[in-house]
RNA sequence: GCGAAAGUGGCGGAAUUGGCAGACGCACCAGACUUAGGAUCUGGCGGGUAAAACCGUGGGGGUUCGAGUCCCCCCUUUCGCACCA
């Protein structure tokens, strides 16, 4: 076996500084720590290495990974996410684009406050320390970010623009103040985020204390103003995963229906009051035999006032409902209700029907009141059966045959198409027709109207917490709510704050912060002490990257216009709703303000799968966490990145296997050793382009090279199955190993060998930047491989000259023949029939059919 | 309950349009080199058989010359939604 020829070691001597074939095995050894440290130090010297160009003539490409929360250390999910984005960014650079690939920190949020409490570190210090740590990890991993555009949301130069946007929203009536229910722990005496309420409905710090619902004044962003557009524009987001679009569609939850007012029947109630009911099936209203109220419906309090014994029952219903909501099985709640012994009047029929309060009616959808039509709704049916309420059929199925008599359907009959009966003047109509006519009639008569209901609620952004953007509002006794004037921004978050979880918002106890002057009257005013939801920060951060140091505006619209929309956004599917819907809202709001021209922030969205180990998500409690630092120390950054791309297609979950990354490490070493043996940078012959005439063996190497370039390029353009890209490169390297003897015997022209090596480095560059840079230098190339041109494949060179065709007889594989790629059908069939095994298989049979699928296979059908 | 995705060797996965199932990698086995091997190189590796035949992509049916891929029914897993009126 010939392992390299001695002259090839010329490349090594300037590299490892040693010589002599005897020491070969040691010199050839790939030491990722040595190589990666070397390049890490070099890259550190050049801050502008990955900077996007300004005023570039090149086509732009904005690739973005979702910014992390600086929790302390990177985990493998981050590594995978950024490895995908980094590969794409590097590929696009090599394709000649002006690439924007920034990174930042979603650095406000609760964990910093918890850390402050548990280790007495100020949130700012803790957060900035984590950022420094994670940034160092990212650099060590070799991610090509333009750090000159780094955005840190917890710093005033960023959050002042949150405040500025808040003022703009306020000016336009898109932010308003409203009482709203919040989770309140009586022991902590503070508000809890939903995430801090345990499954049993208790406080996370006091697991024996049930959380109460309290009404608090909160700031709300009127995202519902854009509900329709947020829904409609989903159709344009063709390069978003269908799953995400569906989730957003459901989240917006548009539902067309009719509002109908049922007047309260006189005795004892407030005169003229009525119950507004939302229904999608007003055509069934003559079948309504009761009205059902949510236990938390405002009218219920009124009923209780007139009928005290009701209170206990209602409390029970509320408790049942809340518990079911908390445990997540509101769908399976056993239906309970209580009769108020009051009546409502069906405005269509004039009929008096009883009013009930039921635990399955929720206040936060529709109007919190329904008309109950047991005959045509499963839930109403179940309830009516239980409480012996009347079931009245008002829709019949439409018979296919007009002669056929309509039979009464089995109840409940949830009809989508049918004909109304027992419905007064609206009898005999199709359902669709009845809905249209009855809605119109209700509107005409002034007791209802067609309407659209959304599940989407306005976005409550007030948080009674310290580590967030202060809401720039003042409360003046004389002037009421007064916005902080723009020129007084930012409202700085005070550094010295005593963070405890008692007594409400930490800021409310900082008197220097709270006490302010009213800009209108000059009198004393009190500052808003709530801070903003951190989703505000992440709703527009990617615009800031385009103009990160602008001190006069969040960003320059012209600059943003060059870069937007984001060409490719990459992140976890867990952000499919909140972050991505708030971001879409913010873009539309900024567009309507005239700041930008794009309707949507993100052109293409990619959601990568989770990193799991031993079948479960990595978590400290399971003890199956793999630390990136350990992986870097043991195998190197390239190996960690490459493995996270190789182990599974990026959209699927990745099952981390420690032995798997060893295989990648082996592969990287294999590549390195081949180059150490075969690079001949000083040889002019090796630098030349490959000759046109090649031996079959040389030709097969060249063919494999072009096939590999094609496979890798196609995947970048299309389906992103980087796992198969990497296996394709492995195959190419395996071919090169198999050819070493031929190389030694000079059967492969040096010119081709050089060409193949240069291309192997280019193909590896997006995935394994450290090794690629090392090899590029080893090849004697000038400049960074990052700015080398991505190779183009030659279809003719990738083309096989001879192909192996499987021959089936009656669909079973019986033989293989080798034919020229361009062979005619008749020739191929003839050769197939001449094959010994095929002959044996068809012996004594009658040939029925001969099928040749060009270039693929032959199937002979014989009986 | 509704919706979506998935189910392929001992394992991760490949098969891009209906055309050789198991690429590539791991693990394992054998050989080479070696003072040594948890390094490296070479070969083998779905089941079955002496070799074939034959059997094999969750199960059952179907379409087709041909099905992992298309159609129907069922099972399992994961994710999302869920009295949404």
Tab-separated table of N, CA and C in Angstrom, chain A residues 727-810:
chain	number	residue	atom	x	y	z
A	727	UNK	N	-22.469	13.725	4.115
A	727	UNK	CA	-22.120	12.360	3.696
A	727	UNK	C	-21.594	12.340	2.267
A	728	UNK	N	-22.091	13.267	1.435
A	728	UNK	CA	-21.565	13.327	0.067
A	728	UNK	C	-20.085	13.697	0.080
A	729	UNK	N	-19.721	14.635	0.937
A	729	UNK	CA	-18.308	15.024	1.021
A	729	UNK	C	-17.482	13.862	1.563
A	730	UNK	N	-18.063	13.131	2.514
A	730	UNK	CA	-17.362	11.941	3.033
A	730	UNK	C	-17.117	10.936	1.920
A	731	UNK	N	-18.126	10.746	1.076
A	731	UNK	CA	-17.961	9.800	-0.032
A	731	UNK	C	-16.822	10.242	-0.945
A	732	UNK	N	-16.773	11.524	-1.208
A	732	UNK	CA	-15.720	12.053	-2.072
A	732	UNK	C	-14.347	11.783	-1.448
A	733	UNK	N	-14.265	12.026	-0.162
A	733	UNK	CA	-12.995	11.800	0.527
A	733	UNK	C	-12.639	10.308	0.504
A	734	UNK	N	-13.651	9.464	0.647
A	734	UNK	CA	-13.393	8.028	0.573
A	734	UNK	C	-12.848	7.635	-0.793
A	735	UNK	N	-13.388	8.260	-1.838
A	735	UNK	CA	-12.889	8.004	-3.196
A	735	UNK	C	-11.427	8.430	-3.298
A	736	UNK	N	-11.106	9.578	-2.704
A	736	UNK	CA	-9.724	10.065	-2.751
A	736	UNK	C	-8.790	9.103	-2.031
A	737	UNK	N	-9.247	8.580	-0.908
A	737	UNK	CA	-8.411	7.605	-0.196
A	737	UNK	C	-8.175	6.380	-1.063
A	738	UNK	N	-9.221	5.951	-1.734
A	738	UNK	CA	-9.101	4.783	-2.594
A	738	UNK	C	-8.172	5.020	-3.765
A	739	UNK	N	-7.939	6.296	-4.079
A	739	UNK	CA	-7.146	6.628	-5.267
A	739	UNK	C	-5.697	6.913	-4.929
A	740	UNK	N	-5.333	6.785	-3.664
A	740	UNK	CA	-3.982	7.209	-3.299
A	740	UNK	C	-2.891	6.400	-3.992
A	741	UNK	N	-3.180	5.128	-4.209
A	741	UNK	CA	-2.189	4.314	-4.895
A	741	UNK	C	-1.997	4.823	-6.317
A	742	UNK	N	-3.102	5.108	-6.952
A	742	UNK	CA	-3.049	5.627	-8.316
A	742	UNK	C	-2.345	6.976	-8.344
A	743	UNK	N	-2.589	7.782	-7.311
A	743	UNK	CA	-1.925	9.084	-7.241
A	743	UNK	C	-0.415	8.879	-7.141
A	744	UNK	N	-0.034	7.933	-6.297
A	744	UNK	CA	1.381	7.661	-6.106
A	744	UNK	C	2.018	7.199	-7.407
A	745	UNK	N	1.255	6.471	-8.195
A	745	UNK	CA	1.786	5.960	-9.459
A	745	UNK	C	1.623	6.958	-10.590
A	746	UNK	N	1.220	8.161	-10.241
A	746	UNK	CA	1.067	9.244	-11.235
A	746	UNK	C	-0.015	8.937	-12.270
A	747	UNK	N	-0.965	8.135	-11.903
A	747	UNK	CA	-2.068	7.853	-12.821
A	747	UNK	C	-3.122	8.951	-12.767
A	748	UNK	N	-3.048	9.752	-11.712
A	748	UNK	CA	-3.963	10.890	-11.594
A	748	UNK	C	-3.122	12.147	-11.791
A	749	UNK	N	-3.440	12.969	-12.787
A	749	UNK	CA	-2.636	14.168	-13.032
A	749	UNK	C	-2.615	15.068	-11.808
A	750	UNK	N	-1.472	15.639	-11.538
A	750	UNK	CA	-1.353	16.537	-10.402
A	750	UNK	C	-2.318	17.703	-10.514
A	751	UNK	N	-2.551	18.152	-11.730
A	751	UNK	CA	-3.453	19.285	-11.932
A	751	UNK	C	-4.853	18.944	-11.417
A	752	UNK	N	-5.290	17.714	-11.701
A	752	UNK	CA	-6.610	17.313	-11.220
A	752	UNK	C	-6.599	17.186	-9.691
A	753	UNK	N	-5.532	16.619	-9.186
A	753	UNK	CA	-5.427	16.454	-7.736
A	753	UNK	C	-5.540	17.804	-7.027
A	754	UNK	N	-4.840	18.792	-7.569
A	754	UNK	CA	-4.902	20.132	-6.974
A	754	UNK	C	-6.306	20.705	-7.061
A	755	UNK	N	-6.934	20.521	-8.189
A	755	UNK	CA	-8.288	21.043	-8.371
A	755	UNK	C	-9.250	20.398	-7.382
A	756	UNK	N	-9.126	19.100	-7.229
A	756	UNK	CA	-10.014	18.398	-6.306
A	756	UNK	C	-9.789	18.906	-4.881
A	757	UNK	N	-8.552	19.066	-4.507
A	757	UNK	CA	-8.283	19.509	-3.138
A	757	UNK	C	-8.842	20.899	-2.871
A	758	UNK	N	-8.629	21.794	-3.805
A	758	UNK	CA	-9.156	23.148	-3.609
A	758	UNK	C	-10.679	23.109	-3.444
A	759	UNK	N	-11.313	22.257	-4.246
A	759	UNK	CA	-12.773	22.179	-4.163
A	759	UNK	C	-13.261	21.518	-2.890
A	760	UNK	N	-12.527	20.532	-2.412
A	760	UNK	CA	-12.932	19.893	-1.154
A	760	UNK	C	-12.931	20.942	-0.031
A	761	UNK	N	-11.930	21.800	-0.038
A	761	UNK	CA	-11.873	22.835	1.000
A	761	UNK	C	-13.071	23.777	0.857
A	762	UNK	N	-13.380	24.153	-0.352
A	762	UNK	CA	-14.516	25.065	-0.564
A	762	UNK	C	-15.815	24.425	-0.085
A	763	UNK	N	-15.971	23.137	-0.374
A	763	UNK	CA	-17.206	22.451	0.032
A	763	UNK	C	-17.321	22.351	1.549
A	764	UNK	N	-16.176	22.237	2.196
A	764	UNK	CA	-16.192	22.101	3.650
A	764	UNK	C	-16.361	23.445	4.360
A	765	UNK	N	-16.011	24.509	3.659
A	765	UNK	CA	-15.911	25.817	4.310
A	765	UNK	C	-17.165	26.253	5.065
A	766	UNK	N	-18.385	26.031	4.548
A	766	UNK	CA	-19.550	26.475	5.319
A	766	UNK	C	-19.777	25.668	6.591
A	767	UNK	N	-19.252	24.456	6.617
A	767	UNK	CA	-19.583	23.547	7.721
A	767	UNK	C	-18.486	23.480	8.775
A	768	UNK	N	-17.248	23.480	8.328
A	768	UNK	CA	-16.113	23.299	9.247
A	768	UNK	C	-15.093	24.403	8.973
A	769	UNK	N	-15.387	25.618	9.440
A	769	UNK	CA	-14.552	26.761	9.037
A	769	UNK	C	-13.106	26.680	9.510
A	770	UNK	N	-12.883	26.120	10.682
A	770	UNK	CA	-11.502	26.075	11.163
A	770	UNK	C	-10.639	25.212	10.245
A	771	UNK	N	-11.090	23.991	10.032
A	771	UNK	CA	-10.315	23.090	9.184
A	771	UNK	C	-10.191	23.664	7.779
A	772	UNK	N	-11.273	24.245	7.278
A	772	UNK	CA	-11.236	24.779	5.918
A	772	UNK	C	-10.190	25.884	5.800
A	773	UNK	N	-10.116	26.757	6.787
A	773	UNK	CA	-9.121	27.817	6.738
A	773	UNK	C	-7.706	27.242	6.806
A	774	UNK	N	-7.540	26.247	7.656
A	774	UNK	CA	-6.229	25.635	7.802
A	774	UNK	C	-5.785	25.001	6.478
A	775	UNK	N	-6.719	24.286	5.855
A	775	UNK	CA	-6.351	23.589	4.618
A	775	UNK	C	-6.129	24.584	3.479
A	776	UNK	N	-6.919	25.643	3.493
A	776	UNK	CA	-6.789	26.663	2.444
A	776	UNK	C	-5.393	27.261	2.475
A	777	UNK	N	-4.960	27.469	3.700
A	777	UNK	CA	-3.612	28.002	3.861
A	777	UNK	C	-2.570	26.948	3.456
A	778	UNK	N	-2.848	25.732	3.842
A	778	UNK	CA	-1.929	24.647	3.501
A	778	UNK	C	-1.773	24.531	1.980
A	779	UNK	N	-2.861	24.830	1.265
A	779	UNK	CA	-2.816	24.749	-0.198
A	779	UNK	C	-2.080	25.941	-0.799
A	780	UNK	N	-1.674	26.875	0.060
A	780	UNK	CA	-0.939	28.031	-0.434
A	780	UNK	C	-1.844	29.113	-1.005
A	781	UNK	N	-3.143	29.026	-0.714
A	781	UNK	CA	-4.069	30.024	-1.241
A	781	UNK	C	-3.976	31.309	-0.423
A	782	UNK	N	-4.165	32.412	-1.100
A	782	UNK	CA	-4.154	33.701	-0.440
A	782	UNK	C	-5.570	34.084	-0.019
A	783	UNK	N	-5.692	34.826	1.024
A	783	UNK	CA	-6.996	35.343	1.433
A	783	UNK	C	-7.830	34.292	2.146
A	784	UNK	N	-8.924	34.749	2.714
A	784	UNK	CA	-9.772	33.851	3.485
A	784	UNK	C	-10.640	33.015	2.553
A	785	UNK	N	-10.806	31.769	2.923
A	785	UNK	CA	-11.666	30.890	2.124
A	785	UNK	C	-13.113	31.403	2.154
A	786	UNK	N	-13.405	32.219	3.159
A	786	UNK	CA	-14.739	32.806	3.255
A	786	UNK	C	-15.065	33.640	2.017
A	787	UNK	N	-14.043	34.239	1.442
A	787	UNK	CA	-14.280	35.103	0.296
A	787	UNK	C	-13.877	34.462	-1.023
A	788	UNK	N	-13.584	33.165	-0.952
A	788	UNK	CA	-13.354	32.437	-2.201
A	788	UNK	C	-14.702	32.165	-2.861
A	789	UNK	N	-14.689	31.903	-4.143
A	789	UNK	CA	-15.963	31.661	-4.836
A	789	UNK	C	-16.414	30.222	-4.655
A	790	UNK	N	-17.693	30.071	-4.387
A	790	UNK	CA	-18.272	28.729	-4.295
A	790	UNK	C	-18.142	28.052	-5.657
A	791	UNK	N	-17.730	26.773	-5.674
A	791	UNK	CA	-17.500	26.119	-6.979
A	791	UNK	C	-18.800	25.867	-7.747
A	792	UNK	N	-18.676	25.935	-9.056
A	792	UNK	CA	-19.791	25.574	-9.933
A	792	UNK	C	-19.525	24.163	-10.439
A	793	UNK	N	-20.560	23.380	-10.503
A	793	UNK	CA	-20.330	22.050	-11.061
A	793	UNK	C	-20.577	22.075	-12.560
A	794	UNK	N	-19.925	21.141	-13.221
A	794	UNK	CA	-20.094	21.012	-14.664
A	794	UNK	C	-20.935	19.757	-14.893
A	795	UNK	N	-22.131	19.959	-15.426
A	795	UNK	CA	-23.059	18.840	-15.570
A	795	UNK	C	-22.467	17.746	-16.444
A	796	UNK	N	-21.712	18.152	-17.460
A	796	UNK	CA	-21.134	17.157	-18.372
A	796	UNK	C	-20.090	16.324	-17.633
A	797	UNK	N	-19.329	16.979	-16.768
A	797	UNK	CA	-18.292	16.250	-16.043
A	797	UNK	C	-18.890	15.371	-14.948
A	798	UNK	N	-20.071	15.760	-14.453
A	798	UNK	CA	-20.723	14.968	-13.415
A	798	UNK	C	-21.408	13.743	-14.003
A	799	UNK	N	-21.581	13.764	-15.306
A	799	UNK	CA	-22.321	12.711	-16.012
A	799	UNK	C	-21.553	11.389	-16.021
A	800	UNK	N	-22.239	10.329	-15.678
A	800	UNK	CA	-21.631	9.001	-15.779
A	800	UNK	C	-21.528	8.630	-17.247
A	801	UNK	N	-20.456	7.933	-17.626
A	801	UNK	CA	-20.344	7.478	-19.010
A	801	UNK	C	-20.937	6.091	-19.177
A	802	UNK	N	-20.737	5.289	-18.138
A	802	UNK	CA	-21.317	3.948	-18.171
A	802	UNK	C	-22.192	3.802	-16.945
A	803	UNK	N	-23.340	3.188	-17.158
A	803	UNK	CA	-24.208	3.026	-16.005
A	803	UNK	C	-24.547	1.557	-15.819
A	804	UNK	N	-24.777	1.220	-14.566
A	804	UNK	CA	-25.185	-0.136	-14.261
A	804	UNK	C	-26.703	-0.151	-14.185
A	805	UNK	N	-27.284	-1.059	-14.950
A	805	UNK	CA	-28.743	-1.116	-14.987
A	805	UNK	C	-29.199	-2.427	-14.352
A	806	UNK	N	-30.057	-2.341	-13.345
A	806	UNK	CA	-30.601	-3.580	-12.787
A	806	UNK	C	-31.635	-4.173	-13.748
A	807	UNK	N	-31.623	-5.474	-13.843
A	807	UNK	CA	-32.596	-6.133	-14.714
A	807	UNK	C	-33.523	-6.972	-13.850
A	808	UNK	N	-34.797	-6.654	-13.938
A	808	UNK	CA	-35.785	-7.420	-13.182
A	808	UNK	C	-36.522	-8.349	-14.133
A	809	UNK	N	-36.926	-9.497	-13.609
A	809	UNK	CA	-37.852	-10.356	-14.326
A	809	UNK	C	-39.083	-10.472	-13.434
A	810	UNK	N	-40.194	-10.060	-13.963
A	810	UNK	CA	-41.436	-10.009	-13.189
A	810	UNK	C	-41.261	-9.247	-11.867
